[in-house]
């Protein structure tokens, strides 16, 4: 994947900062990966290389961990992260139905991100709110008792936010244009 | 240091805490349950609402966040403790109720009994826990204070004798403490039930100065959350247990291994560690005893297998979380190759109480070989969902029908799944076995992590087995042949059966393969993964046969062999709700006005069946997936 | 620890040294036990292929011989009904994820899977378990050898050779569960990896996954 302009600089800056917080010990590999992902949203190839250099281990060893653990992603997530609970309690009362509804509406499969990078869809195991099953976590916010109709509602409200943002962005560009004209 | 000096040191700290508490109790105190379950149900909004109302009326009252007391079905929960009244607990609190409670109770002294769930102290105006069937069975040791104290306030723990056990042990010999734990027969609550005292002793006796203790809070069972709840509700209790263990085995470094998916638990443990350090319960020269202990948090990265202790250690060392062959045991070669004790959150939680009250007290609860209590996440088809703590030896029937009050909506109980992906499904006929490590194992299930899911007539046992196999298959680390490939083939066969594509031959292969995966796998993930299959094959073979021979799912759950159908004689023709509810526009109106489902378009999302008004109840599921002939008669 | 002891394997008395690993003792005495993942000199055995089961008198379940130290008076059976059942299943499971086709395989007649099949009279074809036939791509970017993951049995021999003998660090295990695979950093081609083409990993591979190209 090609890095966008400025992304390379951001990666180098963040990794450098993070390395100052940690001793260069293999034991710190997972905490470092977690911190990198927290800041960048995913683990870019360049960051993994830098981490390997920092710890003095082969890059393939860093890659091994990045691909082993569920938490880590190698691609940037969508702007809106939707996680459908597939814990036992949720599964039993329609978690799968909710997941399928999202898949249908967003036209992606679980584990994927929409091509416009707006939404990513994942499954998670019990988030600890079984009494509200089926549960969906939308951008860290927990939604309980999610029926297929509610799925539509959730997506509509996210789209609503987006178009609002869009308007704001338009305003911004208008402002800028004005500025340029002046 | 002498026992007396330690006691004095501790008493001072407790004194301060008590004074603070007294001060707090002079004015009304509102406690809102803000563990994850509460927050999801809107507890933070409730807390804000209380603060707003109190401010509006310029009242003298304080609002506190507490953990979860286990009554998840009634979240958000608030407890109001007003001088002159017993503390009263209210469920399903919303903004309206907040306004009412502030006005009627705080201002006008009317406790609104009609909204109260229970009183928390013995009194003569309102029932307490022990007046309900659930309270009769419950016996709280490690959940005693969960939901009643502020987890972010160490003084609240101190008031309830918190850290008294640590103060006590520091003047004793480590061997004496191990003796107490051994004699209490405390068994590990993380799954296998291994005696904690024996583990500690092995670590104590292992050669070397450098030793570690680790609290396993990886809790990956997809239907269980008691460890999280305990960490969120009373983290100090776990810290104290871990500290006592560290002292007993001779470790000066401890860790909490917590799932990264539990951010609130991480935050609360972090805060608790900080406070314990400030009070001198952690750090160098604890309470002047010369004992040093540091505790850090390690966040797991989302791999179920990392709950297995050798995989856990491997991931802490910055490697893939792969289990390894044992021996060597972790108590001789664990974290960094040093002797290490790993215990579950609950196991550590029992320790302070055992030290304070003695091994005999602990043994007086529960059964001979499994003393103490069992903590379960009671979910699925029961009315009272939530966390429960009952003495070992309670029967499953009591737990499900008395504590949980059985399936809602008058549905028929079918099975109970215990122990999550490593456990099994037990039928009605097994409900009278007592809950303890050995009895459950004998029945083919395991105590496991304590997930307990009740299933009713609408749940297909093949689909449930398939669900758990899908989970273990995805979570297998992939190291060993049986688990990596065996679970995959088991899953594939189960999938075929749920689709009506199973054969008697594949059923035979399923049985053999499940037994071999159990015997041949390297670690307990693989060794226990077949349990959901083996128990359902044992107790619910008829359901497997119905899928295979008749392509029929008796519970109408397996989509591929079930279809949705609108009963012409029941459809009113007048309403259109089902048509609007269908996400794929599969429902159309026939010339005579009756709604019909286009089977080619139907995705079986259940929307129409849910929305069809109850007085008509015209949408039904049919299995095998054969449409009745025109005129309503079956083919 | 270097106490001389006597053990019995399949009625054959063997003098050996206490604490040695049973698998190596058996092999050194011409008693064949199937094995793929065991590496002599590795202190914590992988014990991942699950082919080396034997039964030991006094234990009620088969154990893996690659993890079992020998002790005086130990009585071992390499062929019992229980052992044979587990080995057969493990072997069939491995084959279910292995692209068969011995005739066109560079390791034909020099392959550990063929040897196991011969020794244990097992079928070299897909039997109870259907072939998973997962999509994988051959990496033939190196000049001297190529890597065909569809024939890999995940024994880890190549990674050990790469990390511990060649000390390069070009390959390692990646992913989890069924996805577990031998991979380079970021799945890049071996040509783009630090691989020096020393060939040690190819020599270590017991099957046709890593093989030298014909013309070199
Ligand atoms: C696949 C797998 C997952 C496990 N997950 C957990 C877990 O989440 N929490 C836990 O305490 N123990 C878990 N265990 C059990 C641990 O390996 C270990 O037995 C336990 O932490 C020991 O503590 P205890 O003796 O206090 O139970 C798991 C075991 C296996 C095989
Ligand atoms: S049983 Fe499963 S989880 Fe355990 S080592 Fe084998 S593959 Fe890994
Ligand atoms: S490539 Fe060969 S040596 Fe390497 S893991 Fe696969 S089968 Fe073993
Ligand atoms: S199963 Fe979904 S929240 Fe527990
Ligand atoms: S050689 Fe023993 S498990 Fe592979």
PDB file of N, CA and C and ligand atoms in Angstrom, chain B residues 305 323 475-480 483-484 521-527, ligand 2:
ATOM      1  N   UNK B 305      -6.284 -17.824  23.157  1.00  0.00           N
ATOM      2  CA  UNK B 305      -5.330 -18.829  23.592  1.00  0.00           C
ATOM      3  C   UNK B 305      -4.354 -18.258  24.624  1.00  0.00           C
ATOM      4  N   UNK B 323       1.072 -21.962  23.149  1.00  0.00           N
ATOM      5  CA  UNK B 323       1.295 -22.817  24.319  1.00  0.00           C
ATOM      6  C   UNK B 323       2.477 -23.737  24.057  1.00  0.00           C
ATOM      7  N   UNK B 475      -9.887 -19.357  17.118  1.00  0.00           N
ATOM      8  CA  UNK B 475      -8.954 -18.952  18.161  1.00  0.00           C
ATOM      9  C   UNK B 475      -7.805 -19.926  18.351  1.00  0.00           C
ATOM     10  N   UNK B 476      -7.834 -21.052  17.685  1.00  0.00           N
ATOM     11  CA  UNK B 476      -6.712 -21.985  17.767  1.00  0.00           C
ATOM     12  C   UNK B 476      -5.447 -21.250  17.370  1.00  0.00           C
ATOM     13  N   UNK B 477      -4.373 -21.530  18.096  1.00  0.00           N
ATOM     14  CA  UNK B 477      -3.134 -20.833  17.751  1.00  0.00           C
ATOM     15  C   UNK B 477      -2.557 -21.397  16.467  1.00  0.00           C
ATOM     16  N   UNK B 478      -2.962 -22.602  16.107  1.00  0.00           N
ATOM     17  CA  UNK B 478      -2.496 -23.172  14.847  1.00  0.00           C
ATOM     18  C   UNK B 478      -1.208 -23.961  14.963  1.00  0.00           C
ATOM     19  N   UNK B 479      -0.706 -24.067  16.176  1.00  0.00           N
ATOM     20  CA  UNK B 479       0.578 -24.744  16.320  1.00  0.00           C
ATOM     21  C   UNK B 479       0.449 -26.244  16.052  1.00  0.00           C
ATOM     22  N   UNK B 480      -0.484 -26.892  16.714  1.00  0.00           N
ATOM     23  CA  UNK B 480      -0.489 -28.350  16.596  1.00  0.00           C
ATOM     24  C   UNK B 480      -1.566 -28.866  15.635  1.00  0.00           C
ATOM     25  N   UNK B 483      -5.515 -29.566  16.652  1.00  0.00           N
ATOM     26  CA  UNK B 483      -6.357 -28.410  16.891  1.00  0.00           C
ATOM     27  C   UNK B 483      -6.499 -27.570  15.628  1.00  0.00           C
ATOM     28  N   UNK B 484      -5.388 -27.345  14.926  1.00  0.00           N
ATOM     29  CA  UNK B 484      -5.441 -26.487  13.740  1.00  0.00           C
ATOM     30  C   UNK B 484      -6.354 -27.078  12.671  1.00  0.00           C
ATOM     31  N   UNK B 521      -4.403 -33.254  21.140  1.00  0.00           N
ATOM     32  CA  UNK B 521      -3.954 -31.863  21.075  1.00  0.00           C
ATOM     33  C   UNK B 521      -2.887 -31.551  22.112  1.00  0.00           C
ATOM     34  N   UNK B 522      -2.152 -30.503  21.822  1.00  0.00           N
ATOM     35  CA  UNK B 522      -1.050 -30.115  22.695  1.00  0.00           C
ATOM     36  C   UNK B 522      -1.533 -29.428  23.965  1.00  0.00           C
ATOM     37  N   UNK B 523      -2.444 -28.473  23.834  1.00  0.00           N
ATOM     38  CA  UNK B 523      -2.831 -27.728  25.033  1.00  0.00           C
ATOM     39  C   UNK B 523      -4.320 -27.896  25.290  1.00  0.00           C
ATOM     40  N   UNK B 524      -4.761 -27.317  26.388  1.00  0.00           N
ATOM     41  CA  UNK B 524      -6.138 -27.503  26.798  1.00  0.00           C
ATOM     42  C   UNK B 524      -7.159 -26.844  25.883  1.00  0.00           C
ATOM     43  N   UNK B 525      -6.735 -25.907  25.068  1.00  0.00           N
ATOM     44  CA  UNK B 525      -7.701 -25.343  24.129  1.00  0.00           C
ATOM     45  C   UNK B 525      -8.163 -26.451  23.187  1.00  0.00           C
ATOM     46  N   UNK B 526      -7.208 -27.132  22.601  1.00  0.00           N
ATOM     47  CA  UNK B 526      -7.552 -28.222  21.698  1.00  0.00           C
ATOM     48  C   UNK B 526      -8.173 -29.406  22.422  1.00  0.00           C
ATOM     49  N   UNK B 527      -7.623 -29.709  23.595  1.00  0.00           N
ATOM     50  CA  UNK B 527      -8.117 -30.868  24.343  1.00  0.00           C
ATOM     51  C   UNK B 527      -9.572 -30.712  24.778  1.00  0.00           C
TER      52      UNK B 527
HETATM   53  S1  LIG D   2      -4.253 -27.305  21.057  1.00  0.00           S
HETATM   54 FE1  LIG D   2      -4.703 -25.600  19.681  1.00  0.00          FE
HETATM   55  S2  LIG D   2      -4.239 -23.809  20.861  1.00  0.00           S
HETATM   56 FE2  LIG D   2      -3.268 -25.543  21.896  1.00  0.00          FE
HETATM   57  S3  LIG D   2      -1.215 -25.636  20.999  1.00  0.00           S
HETATM   58 FE3  LIG D   2      -2.486 -26.929  19.744  1.00  0.00          FE
HETATM   59  S4  LIG D   2      -3.115 -25.558  18.089  1.00  0.00           S
HETATM   60 FE4  LIG D   2      -2.413 -24.280  19.701  1.00  0.00          FE
END
